[in-house]
XYZ file of N, CA and C in Angstrom:
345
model
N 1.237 -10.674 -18.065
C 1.721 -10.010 -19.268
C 0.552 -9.771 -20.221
N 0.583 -8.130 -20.881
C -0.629 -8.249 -21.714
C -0.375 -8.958 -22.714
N -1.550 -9.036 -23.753
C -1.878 -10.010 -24.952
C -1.962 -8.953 -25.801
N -0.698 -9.050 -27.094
C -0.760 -7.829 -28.037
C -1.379 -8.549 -29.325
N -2.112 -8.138 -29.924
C -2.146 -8.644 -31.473
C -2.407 -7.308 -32.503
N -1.402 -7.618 -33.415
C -1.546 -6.521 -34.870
C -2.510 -6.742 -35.594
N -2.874 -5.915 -36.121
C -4.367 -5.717 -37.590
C -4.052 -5.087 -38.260
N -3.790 -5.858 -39.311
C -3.553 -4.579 -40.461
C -4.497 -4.548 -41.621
N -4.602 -3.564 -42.452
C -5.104 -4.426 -44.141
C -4.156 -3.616 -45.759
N -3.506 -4.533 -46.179
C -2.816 -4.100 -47.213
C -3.401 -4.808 -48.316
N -3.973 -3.562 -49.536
C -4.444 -3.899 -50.860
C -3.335 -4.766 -51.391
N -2.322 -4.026 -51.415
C -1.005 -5.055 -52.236
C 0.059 -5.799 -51.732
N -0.121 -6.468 -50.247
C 0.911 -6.648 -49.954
C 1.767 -6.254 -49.767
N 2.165 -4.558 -49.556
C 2.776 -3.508 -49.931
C 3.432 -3.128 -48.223
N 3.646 -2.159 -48.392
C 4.490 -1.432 -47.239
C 3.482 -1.910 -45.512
N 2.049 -1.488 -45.591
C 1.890 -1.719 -44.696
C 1.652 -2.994 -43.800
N 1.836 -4.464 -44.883
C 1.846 -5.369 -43.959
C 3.072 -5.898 -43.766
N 4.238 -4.916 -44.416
C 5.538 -5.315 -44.193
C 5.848 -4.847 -42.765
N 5.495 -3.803 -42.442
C 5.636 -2.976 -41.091
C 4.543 -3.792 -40.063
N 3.499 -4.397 -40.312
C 2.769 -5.306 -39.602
C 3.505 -6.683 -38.804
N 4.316 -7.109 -39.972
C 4.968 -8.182 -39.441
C 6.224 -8.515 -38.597
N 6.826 -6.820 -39.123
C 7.972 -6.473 -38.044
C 7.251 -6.255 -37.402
N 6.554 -5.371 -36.939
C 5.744 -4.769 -35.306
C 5.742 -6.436 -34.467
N 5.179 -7.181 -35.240
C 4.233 -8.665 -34.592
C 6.208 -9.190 -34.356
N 6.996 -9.638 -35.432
C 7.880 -10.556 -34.912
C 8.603 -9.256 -33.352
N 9.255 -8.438 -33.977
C 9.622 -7.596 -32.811
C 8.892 -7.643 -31.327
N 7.400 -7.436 -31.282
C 7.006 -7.656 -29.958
C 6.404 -9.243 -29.284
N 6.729 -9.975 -30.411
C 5.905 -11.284 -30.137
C 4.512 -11.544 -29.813
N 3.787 -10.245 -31.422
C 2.330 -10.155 -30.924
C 2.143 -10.785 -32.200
N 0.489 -11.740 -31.714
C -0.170 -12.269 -32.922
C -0.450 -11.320 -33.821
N -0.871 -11.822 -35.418
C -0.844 -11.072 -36.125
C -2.360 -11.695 -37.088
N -2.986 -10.855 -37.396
C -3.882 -10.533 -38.669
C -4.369 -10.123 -39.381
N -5.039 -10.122 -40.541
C -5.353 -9.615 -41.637
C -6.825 -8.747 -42.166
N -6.770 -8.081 -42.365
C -8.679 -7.176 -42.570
C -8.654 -7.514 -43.882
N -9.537 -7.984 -44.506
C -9.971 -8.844 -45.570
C -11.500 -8.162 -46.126
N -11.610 -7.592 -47.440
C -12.937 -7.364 -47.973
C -13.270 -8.315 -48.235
N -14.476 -8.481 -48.291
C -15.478 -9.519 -48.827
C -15.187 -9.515 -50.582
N -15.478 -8.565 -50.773
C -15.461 -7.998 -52.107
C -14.240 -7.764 -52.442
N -12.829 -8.233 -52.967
C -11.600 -7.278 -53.428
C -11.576 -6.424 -54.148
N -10.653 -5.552 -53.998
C -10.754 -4.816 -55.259
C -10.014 -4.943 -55.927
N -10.556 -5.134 -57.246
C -9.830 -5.360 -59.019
C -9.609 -4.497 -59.297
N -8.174 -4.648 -60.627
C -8.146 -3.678 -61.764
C -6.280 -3.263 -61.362
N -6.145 -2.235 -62.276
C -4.950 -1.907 -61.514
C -4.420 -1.056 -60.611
N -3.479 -0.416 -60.497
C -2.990 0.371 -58.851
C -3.743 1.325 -59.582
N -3.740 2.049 -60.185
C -4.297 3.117 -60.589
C -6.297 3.061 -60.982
N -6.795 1.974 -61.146
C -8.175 1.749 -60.872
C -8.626 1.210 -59.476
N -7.780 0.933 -58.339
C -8.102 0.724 -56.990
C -7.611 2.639 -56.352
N -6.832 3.258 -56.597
C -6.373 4.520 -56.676
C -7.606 5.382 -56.434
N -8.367 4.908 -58.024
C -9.787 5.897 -57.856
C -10.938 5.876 -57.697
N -10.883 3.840 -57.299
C -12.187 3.698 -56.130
C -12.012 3.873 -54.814
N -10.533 3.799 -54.689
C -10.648 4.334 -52.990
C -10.762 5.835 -52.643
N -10.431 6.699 -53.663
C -10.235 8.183 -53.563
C -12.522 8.493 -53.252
N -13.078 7.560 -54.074
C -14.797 7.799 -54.136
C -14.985 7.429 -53.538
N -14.106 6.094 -52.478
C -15.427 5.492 -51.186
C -14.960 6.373 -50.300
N -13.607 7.130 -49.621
C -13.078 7.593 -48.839
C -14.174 9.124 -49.309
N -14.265 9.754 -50.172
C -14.934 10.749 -49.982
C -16.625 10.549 -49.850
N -16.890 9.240 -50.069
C -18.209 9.169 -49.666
C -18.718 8.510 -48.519
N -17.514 8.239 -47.708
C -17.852 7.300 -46.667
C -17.911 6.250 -46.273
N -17.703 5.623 -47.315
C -18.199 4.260 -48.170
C -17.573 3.194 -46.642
N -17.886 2.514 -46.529
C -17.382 1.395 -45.366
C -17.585 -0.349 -46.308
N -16.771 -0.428 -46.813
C -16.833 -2.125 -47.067
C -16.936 -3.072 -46.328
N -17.914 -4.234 -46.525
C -18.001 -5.162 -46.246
C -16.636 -6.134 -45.631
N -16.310 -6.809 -44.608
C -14.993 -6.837 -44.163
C -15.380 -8.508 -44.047
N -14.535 -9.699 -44.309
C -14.414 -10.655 -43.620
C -14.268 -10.809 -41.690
N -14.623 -11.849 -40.859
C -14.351 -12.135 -39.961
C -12.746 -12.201 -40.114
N -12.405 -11.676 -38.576
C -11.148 -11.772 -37.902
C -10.820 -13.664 -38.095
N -9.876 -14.024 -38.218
C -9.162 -15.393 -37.970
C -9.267 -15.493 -36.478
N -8.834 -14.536 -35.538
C -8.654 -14.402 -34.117
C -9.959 -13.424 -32.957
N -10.105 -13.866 -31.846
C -11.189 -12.919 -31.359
C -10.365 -12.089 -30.336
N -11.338 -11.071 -31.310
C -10.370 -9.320 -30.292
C -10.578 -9.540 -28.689
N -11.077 -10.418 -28.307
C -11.331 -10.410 -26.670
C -10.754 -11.141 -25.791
N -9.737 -11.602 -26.691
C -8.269 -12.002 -26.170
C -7.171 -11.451 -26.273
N -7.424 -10.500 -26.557
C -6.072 -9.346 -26.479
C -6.481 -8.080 -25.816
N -5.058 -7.474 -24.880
C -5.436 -6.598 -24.239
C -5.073 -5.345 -25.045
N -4.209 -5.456 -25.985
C -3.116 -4.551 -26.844
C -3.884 -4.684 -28.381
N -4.201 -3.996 -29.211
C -4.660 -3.998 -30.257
C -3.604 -2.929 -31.274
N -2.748 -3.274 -32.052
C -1.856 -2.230 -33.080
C -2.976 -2.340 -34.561
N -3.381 -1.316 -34.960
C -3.906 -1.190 -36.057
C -3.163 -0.084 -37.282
N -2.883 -1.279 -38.533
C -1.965 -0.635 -39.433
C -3.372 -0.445 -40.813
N -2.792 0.515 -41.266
C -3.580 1.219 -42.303
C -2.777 1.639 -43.607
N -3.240 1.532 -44.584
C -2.644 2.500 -45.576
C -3.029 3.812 -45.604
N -2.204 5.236 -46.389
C -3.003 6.074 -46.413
C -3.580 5.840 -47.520
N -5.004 6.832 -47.369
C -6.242 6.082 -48.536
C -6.371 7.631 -48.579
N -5.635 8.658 -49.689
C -6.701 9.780 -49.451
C -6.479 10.868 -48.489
N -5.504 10.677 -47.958
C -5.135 11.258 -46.516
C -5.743 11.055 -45.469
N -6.230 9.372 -45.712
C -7.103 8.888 -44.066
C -6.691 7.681 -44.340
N -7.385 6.924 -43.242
C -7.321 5.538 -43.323
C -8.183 5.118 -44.525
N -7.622 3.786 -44.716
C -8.606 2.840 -45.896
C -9.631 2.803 -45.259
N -10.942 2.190 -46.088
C -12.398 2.714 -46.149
C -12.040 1.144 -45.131
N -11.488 -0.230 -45.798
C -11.722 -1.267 -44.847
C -11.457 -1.272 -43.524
N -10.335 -0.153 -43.220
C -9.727 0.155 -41.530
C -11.235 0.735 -41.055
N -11.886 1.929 -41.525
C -12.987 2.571 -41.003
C -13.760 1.499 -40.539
N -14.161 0.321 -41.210
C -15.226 -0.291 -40.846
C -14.835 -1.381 -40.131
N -13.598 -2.087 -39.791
C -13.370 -2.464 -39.037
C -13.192 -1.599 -37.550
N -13.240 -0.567 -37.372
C -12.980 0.486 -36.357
C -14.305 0.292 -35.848
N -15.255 0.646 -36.775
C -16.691 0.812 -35.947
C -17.307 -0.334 -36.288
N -16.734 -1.267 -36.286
C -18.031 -2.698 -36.064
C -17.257 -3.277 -34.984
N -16.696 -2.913 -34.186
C -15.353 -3.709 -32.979
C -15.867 -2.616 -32.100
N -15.731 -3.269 -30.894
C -16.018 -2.858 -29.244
C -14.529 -3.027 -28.858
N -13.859 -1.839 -28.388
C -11.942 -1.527 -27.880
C -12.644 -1.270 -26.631
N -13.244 -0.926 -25.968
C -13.329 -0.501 -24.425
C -12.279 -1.572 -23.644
N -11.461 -1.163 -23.112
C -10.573 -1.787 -22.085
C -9.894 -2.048 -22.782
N -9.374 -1.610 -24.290
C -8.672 -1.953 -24.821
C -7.366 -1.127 -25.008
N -6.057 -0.968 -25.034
C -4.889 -0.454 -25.475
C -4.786 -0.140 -26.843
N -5.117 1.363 -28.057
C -5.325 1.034 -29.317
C -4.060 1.760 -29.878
N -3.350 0.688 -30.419
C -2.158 1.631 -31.405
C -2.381 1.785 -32.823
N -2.703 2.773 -33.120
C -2.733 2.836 -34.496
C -1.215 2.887 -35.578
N -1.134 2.813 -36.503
C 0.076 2.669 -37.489
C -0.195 3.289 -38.986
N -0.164 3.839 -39.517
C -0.009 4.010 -41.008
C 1.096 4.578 -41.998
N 0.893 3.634 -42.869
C 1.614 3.719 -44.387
C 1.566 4.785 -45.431
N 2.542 4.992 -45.928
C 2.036 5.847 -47.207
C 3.218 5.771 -48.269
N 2.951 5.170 -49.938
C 3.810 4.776 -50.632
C 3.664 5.939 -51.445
N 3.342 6.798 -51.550
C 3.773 8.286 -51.981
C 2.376 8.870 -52.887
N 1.267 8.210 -52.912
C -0.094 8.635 -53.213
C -1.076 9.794 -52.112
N -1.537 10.139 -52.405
C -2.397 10.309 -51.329
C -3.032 10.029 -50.140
């Protein structure tokens, strides 16, 4: 049987790690968290318009280590907010600092009625 585990990263606790945790109890896949080093402060509306400047500049944040190692799972679900009409700048850089080869990748995203 493969080995599924979810990834998500939600600024607020918000919609997309609610849908993270159904995905994980529903399939009986481990579950974890993408974590900045750095959080971001202020309110919905001052995280609003630093993510609108890193998403148009590329910006990739600094990410904490995984709790779990991706090389025990064969199934990888990755949940996102929309940031902008893309993924969050922290999904980007977790995307390209991770090796998926042989991996199964589901992606997922949120959107609470922003951009």
């Amino acid at each position: 049987m493969k080995k599924m585990l979810v990834v998500y990263y939600s600024w607020s606790n918000g919609n997309t790690k609610k849908i993270a945790e159904q995905l994980a109890d529903e399939t009986g896949a481990d579950i974890a968290r993408i974590e900045t080093t750095e959080p971001y402060r202020g309110s919905h509306e001052d995280v609003v318009e630093q993510g609108k400047r890193e998403v148009e500049a590329g910006f990739m944040p600094q990410i904490n280590p995984l709790s779990v190692n991706l090389a025990d799972y064969d199934v990888i679900a990755i949940g996102t907010p929309t940031w902008w009409y893309t993924m969050a700048p922290a999904v980007l850089t977790f995307l390209t600092t991770n090796d998926f080869t042989g991996k199964t990748v589901i992606p997922f995203m949120t959107n609470g009625g922003w951009p």
